[in-house]
Short mmCIF file of N, CA and C and ligand atoms in Angstrom, two decimals:
data_model
loop_
_atom_site.label_atom_id
_atom_site.label_comp_id
_atom_site.label_asym_id
_atom_site.label_seq_id
_atom_site.Cartn_x
_atom_site.Cartn_y
_atom_site.Cartn_z
N MET A 67 8.62 -117.24 -6.02
CA MET A 67 7.97 -116.18 -5.24
C MET A 67 6.58 -116.62 -4.79
N THR A 68 6.28 -116.33 -3.56
CA THR A 68 4.94 -116.60 -3.07
C THR A 68 4.03 -115.44 -3.44
N ALA A 69 2.74 -115.72 -3.46
CA ALA A 69 1.79 -114.69 -3.85
C ALA A 69 1.69 -113.60 -2.78
N GLU A 70 1.91 -114.03 -1.56
CA GLU A 70 1.81 -113.08 -0.45
C GLU A 70 2.94 -112.07 -0.51
N LYS A 71 2.59 -110.85 -0.57
CA LYS A 71 3.60 -109.81 -0.61
C LYS A 71 3.32 -108.78 0.48
N ILE A 72 4.26 -108.65 1.37
CA ILE A 72 4.07 -107.70 2.46
C ILE A 72 4.49 -106.31 2.00
N ARG A 73 3.58 -105.40 2.13
CA ARG A 73 3.86 -104.03 1.72
C ARG A 73 4.52 -103.26 2.86
N ASP A 74 5.66 -102.73 2.57
CA ASP A 74 6.31 -101.86 3.53
C ASP A 74 6.33 -100.46 2.92
N PRO A 75 5.53 -99.55 3.48
CA PRO A 75 5.47 -98.20 2.87
C PRO A 75 6.82 -97.51 2.85
N GLU A 76 7.67 -97.86 3.79
CA GLU A 76 8.98 -97.20 3.82
C GLU A 76 9.88 -97.67 2.69
N GLN A 77 9.54 -98.78 2.12
CA GLN A 77 10.30 -99.27 0.97
C GLN A 77 10.12 -98.32 -0.21
N GLY A 78 8.88 -97.91 -0.43
CA GLY A 78 8.59 -96.96 -1.48
C GLY A 78 9.26 -95.63 -1.21
N GLU A 79 9.25 -95.26 0.05
CA GLU A 79 9.87 -94.01 0.46
C GLU A 79 11.37 -94.04 0.18
N ARG A 80 11.99 -95.12 0.54
CA ARG A 80 13.44 -95.25 0.30
C ARG A 80 13.77 -95.19 -1.18
N ALA A 81 12.94 -95.84 -1.97
CA ALA A 81 13.17 -95.83 -3.42
C ALA A 81 13.05 -94.41 -3.97
N MET A 82 12.10 -93.66 -3.43
CA MET A 82 11.93 -92.27 -3.85
C MET A 82 13.16 -91.45 -3.48
N ILE A 83 13.63 -91.65 -2.25
CA ILE A 83 14.80 -90.91 -1.76
C ILE A 83 16.00 -91.19 -2.66
N GLU A 84 16.21 -92.45 -2.99
CA GLU A 84 17.34 -92.81 -3.85
C GLU A 84 17.21 -92.16 -5.22
N GLY A 85 15.99 -92.15 -5.73
CA GLY A 85 15.74 -91.55 -7.04
C GLY A 85 16.03 -90.06 -7.03
N ILE A 86 15.61 -89.40 -5.95
CA ILE A 86 15.83 -87.95 -5.85
C ILE A 86 17.32 -87.66 -5.76
N ILE A 87 18.03 -88.43 -4.97
CA ILE A 87 19.48 -88.21 -4.82
C ILE A 87 20.19 -88.43 -6.15
N GLU A 88 19.79 -89.46 -6.85
CA GLU A 88 20.41 -89.74 -8.15
C GLU A 88 20.18 -88.60 -9.13
N GLY A 89 19.00 -88.00 -9.03
CA GLY A 89 18.65 -86.94 -9.98
C GLY A 89 19.10 -85.55 -9.54
N SER A 90 19.72 -85.46 -8.38
CA SER A 90 20.13 -84.17 -7.86
C SER A 90 21.61 -84.21 -7.49
N PRO A 91 22.47 -83.80 -8.42
CA PRO A 91 23.93 -83.90 -8.19
C PRO A 91 24.40 -83.12 -6.97
N ASP A 92 23.70 -82.05 -6.61
CA ASP A 92 24.13 -81.23 -5.48
C ASP A 92 23.61 -81.72 -4.14
N ALA A 93 22.79 -82.75 -4.15
CA ALA A 93 22.13 -83.18 -2.92
C ALA A 93 23.10 -83.84 -1.95
N VAL A 94 22.98 -83.47 -0.67
CA VAL A 94 23.70 -84.19 0.38
C VAL A 94 22.70 -85.04 1.17
N GLY A 95 21.44 -84.81 0.91
CA GLY A 95 20.40 -85.58 1.59
C GLY A 95 19.04 -85.19 1.05
N VAL A 96 18.02 -85.87 1.55
CA VAL A 96 16.66 -85.57 1.13
C VAL A 96 15.80 -85.31 2.36
N ALA A 97 15.17 -84.16 2.38
CA ALA A 97 14.24 -83.86 3.47
C ALA A 97 12.94 -84.60 3.19
N VAL A 98 12.47 -85.32 4.20
CA VAL A 98 11.24 -86.10 4.05
C VAL A 98 10.23 -85.59 5.07
N ILE A 99 9.07 -85.26 4.59
CA ILE A 99 8.00 -84.80 5.47
C ILE A 99 6.83 -85.77 5.31
N ARG A 100 6.48 -86.43 6.38
CA ARG A 100 5.35 -87.36 6.35
C ARG A 100 4.11 -86.64 6.86
N LEU A 101 3.05 -86.76 6.12
CA LEU A 101 1.81 -86.09 6.48
C LEU A 101 0.82 -87.08 7.07
N ASP A 102 -0.13 -86.56 7.84
CA ASP A 102 -1.07 -87.43 8.55
C ASP A 102 -1.95 -88.26 7.62
N CYS A 103 -2.03 -87.87 6.37
CA CYS A 103 -2.87 -88.59 5.42
C CYS A 103 -2.12 -89.74 4.76
N GLY A 104 -0.80 -89.81 4.98
CA GLY A 104 -0.02 -90.88 4.35
C GLY A 104 0.79 -90.41 3.16
N CYS A 105 0.51 -89.21 2.69
CA CYS A 105 1.31 -88.66 1.60
C CYS A 105 2.64 -88.16 2.17
N ARG A 106 3.58 -87.95 1.26
CA ARG A 106 4.88 -87.46 1.69
C ARG A 106 5.35 -86.35 0.77
N LYS A 107 6.10 -85.46 1.39
CA LYS A 107 6.71 -84.36 0.67
C LYS A 107 8.20 -84.57 0.77
N MET A 108 8.90 -84.41 -0.32
CA MET A 108 10.35 -84.62 -0.28
C MET A 108 11.04 -83.59 -1.16
N ALA A 109 12.25 -83.25 -0.75
CA ALA A 109 13.08 -82.38 -1.58
C ALA A 109 14.54 -82.62 -1.23
N ALA A 110 15.37 -82.63 -2.22
CA ALA A 110 16.80 -82.77 -1.98
C ALA A 110 17.31 -81.47 -1.38
N VAL A 111 18.31 -81.58 -0.51
CA VAL A 111 18.93 -80.39 0.07
C VAL A 111 20.42 -80.39 -0.25
N SER A 112 20.94 -79.17 -0.46
CA SER A 112 22.37 -79.04 -0.76
C SER A 112 23.15 -78.85 0.52
N ILE A 113 24.46 -78.83 0.41
CA ILE A 113 25.34 -78.68 1.57
C ILE A 113 25.10 -77.36 2.28
N SER A 114 24.59 -76.36 1.58
CA SER A 114 24.33 -75.06 2.22
C SER A 114 22.90 -74.96 2.75
N GLY A 115 22.18 -76.06 2.69
CA GLY A 115 20.83 -76.06 3.24
C GLY A 115 19.79 -75.49 2.29
N GLU A 116 20.17 -75.36 1.05
CA GLU A 116 19.23 -74.87 0.05
C GLU A 116 18.58 -76.06 -0.65
N PRO A 117 17.40 -75.84 -1.21
CA PRO A 117 16.78 -76.94 -1.96
C PRO A 117 17.65 -77.30 -3.16
N ALA A 118 17.85 -78.59 -3.39
CA ALA A 118 18.66 -79.03 -4.53
C ALA A 118 17.79 -79.77 -5.54
N SER A 119 16.49 -79.70 -5.32
CA SER A 119 15.55 -80.26 -6.29
C SER A 119 14.21 -79.57 -6.04
N LYS A 120 13.27 -79.79 -6.91
CA LYS A 120 11.95 -79.26 -6.61
C LYS A 120 11.28 -80.15 -5.57
N ILE A 121 10.27 -79.62 -4.93
CA ILE A 121 9.57 -80.41 -3.91
C ILE A 121 8.70 -81.44 -4.62
N ILE A 122 8.86 -82.67 -4.16
CA ILE A 122 8.09 -83.76 -4.76
C ILE A 122 7.07 -84.24 -3.74
N MET A 123 5.84 -84.36 -4.16
CA MET A 123 4.82 -84.91 -3.27
C MET A 123 4.38 -86.23 -3.86
N TYR A 124 4.26 -87.22 -3.02
CA TYR A 124 3.81 -88.49 -3.54
C TYR A 124 3.07 -89.30 -2.48
N ARG A 125 2.33 -90.22 -2.95
CA ARG A 125 1.56 -91.10 -2.08
C ARG A 125 1.90 -92.52 -2.47
N ASP A 126 2.32 -93.31 -1.49
CA ASP A 126 2.74 -94.67 -1.76
C ASP A 126 1.62 -95.48 -2.40
N GLN A 127 1.95 -96.20 -3.44
CA GLN A 127 0.99 -97.09 -4.09
C GLN A 127 -0.19 -96.36 -4.70
N ALA A 128 -0.03 -95.10 -4.99
CA ALA A 128 -1.14 -94.34 -5.57
C ALA A 128 -0.63 -93.52 -6.73
N GLU A 129 -1.52 -93.24 -7.67
CA GLU A 129 -1.10 -92.48 -8.84
C GLU A 129 -0.92 -91.00 -8.52
N SER A 130 -1.66 -90.54 -7.52
CA SER A 130 -1.54 -89.13 -7.17
C SER A 130 -1.73 -88.95 -5.67
N ILE A 131 -1.44 -87.75 -5.22
CA ILE A 131 -1.62 -87.44 -3.80
C ILE A 131 -3.11 -87.35 -3.49
N CYS A 132 -3.46 -87.33 -2.21
CA CYS A 132 -4.87 -87.36 -1.82
C CYS A 132 -5.55 -86.00 -2.03
N GLU A 133 -6.85 -86.01 -1.92
CA GLU A 133 -7.63 -84.79 -2.15
C GLU A 133 -7.23 -83.67 -1.18
N GLN A 134 -7.01 -84.07 0.06
CA GLN A 134 -6.64 -83.09 1.09
C GLN A 134 -5.35 -82.36 0.70
N CYS A 135 -4.37 -83.14 0.25
CA CYS A 135 -3.10 -82.53 -0.14
C CYS A 135 -3.24 -81.65 -1.37
N LYS A 136 -4.12 -82.06 -2.27
CA LYS A 136 -4.34 -81.24 -3.46
C LYS A 136 -4.90 -79.88 -3.04
N LYS A 137 -5.69 -79.90 -1.97
CA LYS A 137 -6.30 -78.67 -1.49
C LYS A 137 -5.30 -77.79 -0.73
N ASP A 138 -4.62 -78.39 0.25
CA ASP A 138 -3.76 -77.55 1.11
C ASP A 138 -2.27 -77.71 0.82
N ASN A 139 -1.95 -78.51 -0.19
CA ASN A 139 -0.56 -78.68 -0.60
C ASN A 139 0.31 -79.25 0.53
N GLY A 140 -0.28 -80.08 1.37
CA GLY A 140 0.47 -80.69 2.47
C GLY A 140 0.80 -79.70 3.55
N ASP A 141 -0.22 -79.16 4.15
CA ASP A 141 -0.05 -78.11 5.16
C ASP A 141 0.82 -78.58 6.33
N PHE A 142 1.59 -77.63 6.89
CA PHE A 142 2.48 -77.96 8.01
C PHE A 142 1.71 -78.47 9.22
N MET A 143 0.47 -78.04 9.36
CA MET A 143 -0.35 -78.48 10.48
C MET A 143 -0.53 -79.99 10.49
N ARG A 144 -0.40 -80.61 9.34
CA ARG A 144 -0.66 -82.05 9.21
C ARG A 144 0.62 -82.88 9.18
N VAL A 145 1.73 -82.25 9.45
CA VAL A 145 3.01 -82.98 9.45
C VAL A 145 3.08 -83.89 10.68
N VAL A 146 3.35 -85.15 10.47
CA VAL A 146 3.48 -86.07 11.61
C VAL A 146 4.94 -86.40 11.89
N GLU A 147 5.76 -86.31 10.87
CA GLU A 147 7.17 -86.63 11.07
C GLU A 147 7.98 -85.96 9.98
N GLN A 148 9.15 -85.49 10.36
CA GLN A 148 10.03 -84.93 9.34
C GLN A 148 11.48 -85.23 9.70
N PHE A 149 12.23 -85.56 8.69
CA PHE A 149 13.64 -85.89 8.92
C PHE A 149 14.40 -85.71 7.61
N ILE A 150 15.71 -85.79 7.72
CA ILE A 150 16.54 -85.73 6.52
C ILE A 150 17.23 -87.07 6.37
N SER A 151 17.08 -87.65 5.22
CA SER A 151 17.78 -88.88 4.91
C SER A 151 19.08 -88.50 4.22
N TRP A 152 20.20 -88.71 4.91
CA TRP A 152 21.49 -88.25 4.38
C TRP A 152 22.05 -89.23 3.36
N LYS A 153 22.68 -88.63 2.38
CA LYS A 153 23.40 -89.43 1.39
C LYS A 153 24.69 -89.90 2.06
N GLU A 154 24.98 -91.17 2.00
CA GLU A 154 26.18 -91.68 2.66
C GLU A 154 27.43 -91.13 1.99
N PRO A 155 28.47 -90.78 2.75
CA PRO A 155 28.60 -90.87 4.21
C PRO A 155 27.96 -89.68 4.92
N GLY A 156 27.51 -88.69 4.22
CA GLY A 156 26.86 -87.54 4.86
C GLY A 156 27.86 -86.52 5.37
N PRO A 157 27.40 -85.29 5.54
CA PRO A 157 28.29 -84.24 6.04
C PRO A 157 28.58 -84.43 7.54
N ALA A 158 29.47 -83.60 8.06
CA ALA A 158 29.81 -83.64 9.49
C ALA A 158 28.58 -83.30 10.33
N GLU A 159 28.57 -83.76 11.57
CA GLU A 159 27.42 -83.55 12.45
C GLU A 159 27.03 -82.08 12.56
N GLU A 160 28.04 -81.23 12.67
CA GLU A 160 27.78 -79.79 12.78
C GLU A 160 27.02 -79.28 11.57
N VAL A 161 27.48 -79.71 10.41
CA VAL A 161 26.86 -79.27 9.16
C VAL A 161 25.45 -79.82 9.07
N LYS A 162 25.29 -81.06 9.51
CA LYS A 162 23.95 -81.67 9.50
C LYS A 162 22.98 -80.84 10.33
N LYS A 163 23.44 -80.41 11.49
CA LYS A 163 22.59 -79.61 12.38
C LYS A 163 22.19 -78.31 11.71
N GLU A 164 23.15 -77.67 11.06
CA GLU A 164 22.87 -76.41 10.38
C GLU A 164 21.86 -76.59 9.26
N ILE A 165 22.07 -77.63 8.49
CA ILE A 165 21.16 -77.89 7.38
C ILE A 165 19.76 -78.20 7.92
N TRP A 166 19.73 -79.02 8.96
CA TRP A 166 18.46 -79.40 9.58
C TRP A 166 17.68 -78.15 10.01
N ALA A 167 18.39 -77.24 10.70
CA ALA A 167 17.74 -76.03 11.20
C ALA A 167 17.22 -75.18 10.05
N LYS A 168 18.00 -75.12 9.01
CA LYS A 168 17.63 -74.30 7.88
C LYS A 168 16.44 -74.90 7.11
N VAL A 169 16.49 -76.19 6.94
CA VAL A 169 15.48 -76.84 6.11
C VAL A 169 14.19 -77.13 6.90
N LEU A 170 14.34 -77.69 8.09
CA LEU A 170 13.16 -78.12 8.83
C LEU A 170 12.83 -77.23 10.02
N GLY A 171 13.84 -76.60 10.59
CA GLY A 171 13.62 -75.77 11.77
C GLY A 171 12.66 -74.63 11.52
N THR A 172 12.79 -74.01 10.37
CA THR A 172 11.95 -72.87 10.05
C THR A 172 10.52 -73.30 9.74
N ALA A 173 10.36 -74.53 9.36
CA ALA A 173 9.03 -75.03 9.01
C ALA A 173 8.10 -74.97 10.22
N GLU A 174 8.67 -75.26 11.40
CA GLU A 174 7.84 -75.26 12.61
C GLU A 174 7.36 -73.86 12.95
N GLU A 175 8.25 -72.89 12.75
CA GLU A 175 7.88 -71.53 13.09
C GLU A 175 6.76 -71.02 12.19
N ARG A 176 6.74 -71.53 10.99
CA ARG A 176 5.75 -71.03 10.05
C ARG A 176 4.36 -71.60 10.29
N SER A 177 4.25 -72.74 10.98
CA SER A 177 2.94 -73.29 11.29
C SER A 177 2.42 -72.54 12.52
N ASN A 178 1.23 -72.05 12.45
CA ASN A 178 0.76 -71.22 13.57
C ASN A 178 -0.11 -72.03 14.52
ZN1 ZN B 324 -2.35 -86.48 1.37
#
């Protein structure tokens, strides 16, 4: 191994997603919310679009989330990207859309 190690933040994210899926038997995927500060919010979702785990907040390569997130708990105003990482093979497209709307669609309405 060379000393040079390229950090890919998405690598940590993927590892987290896998961990959440492993720990959540009902999960069909993991909702991932990326915040402008670099922290992430994640939660497993069930086939009915309900949370299948508690919401996990984490910051790559850090012991805890940033001060801003501690204050506002990862406010929707600071969301830069959100998606669902489906557990393979994943539900049918129709079901995916329904889950997406239920899990992430309502999030937008709640940010004013
Ligand atoms: Zn943060």
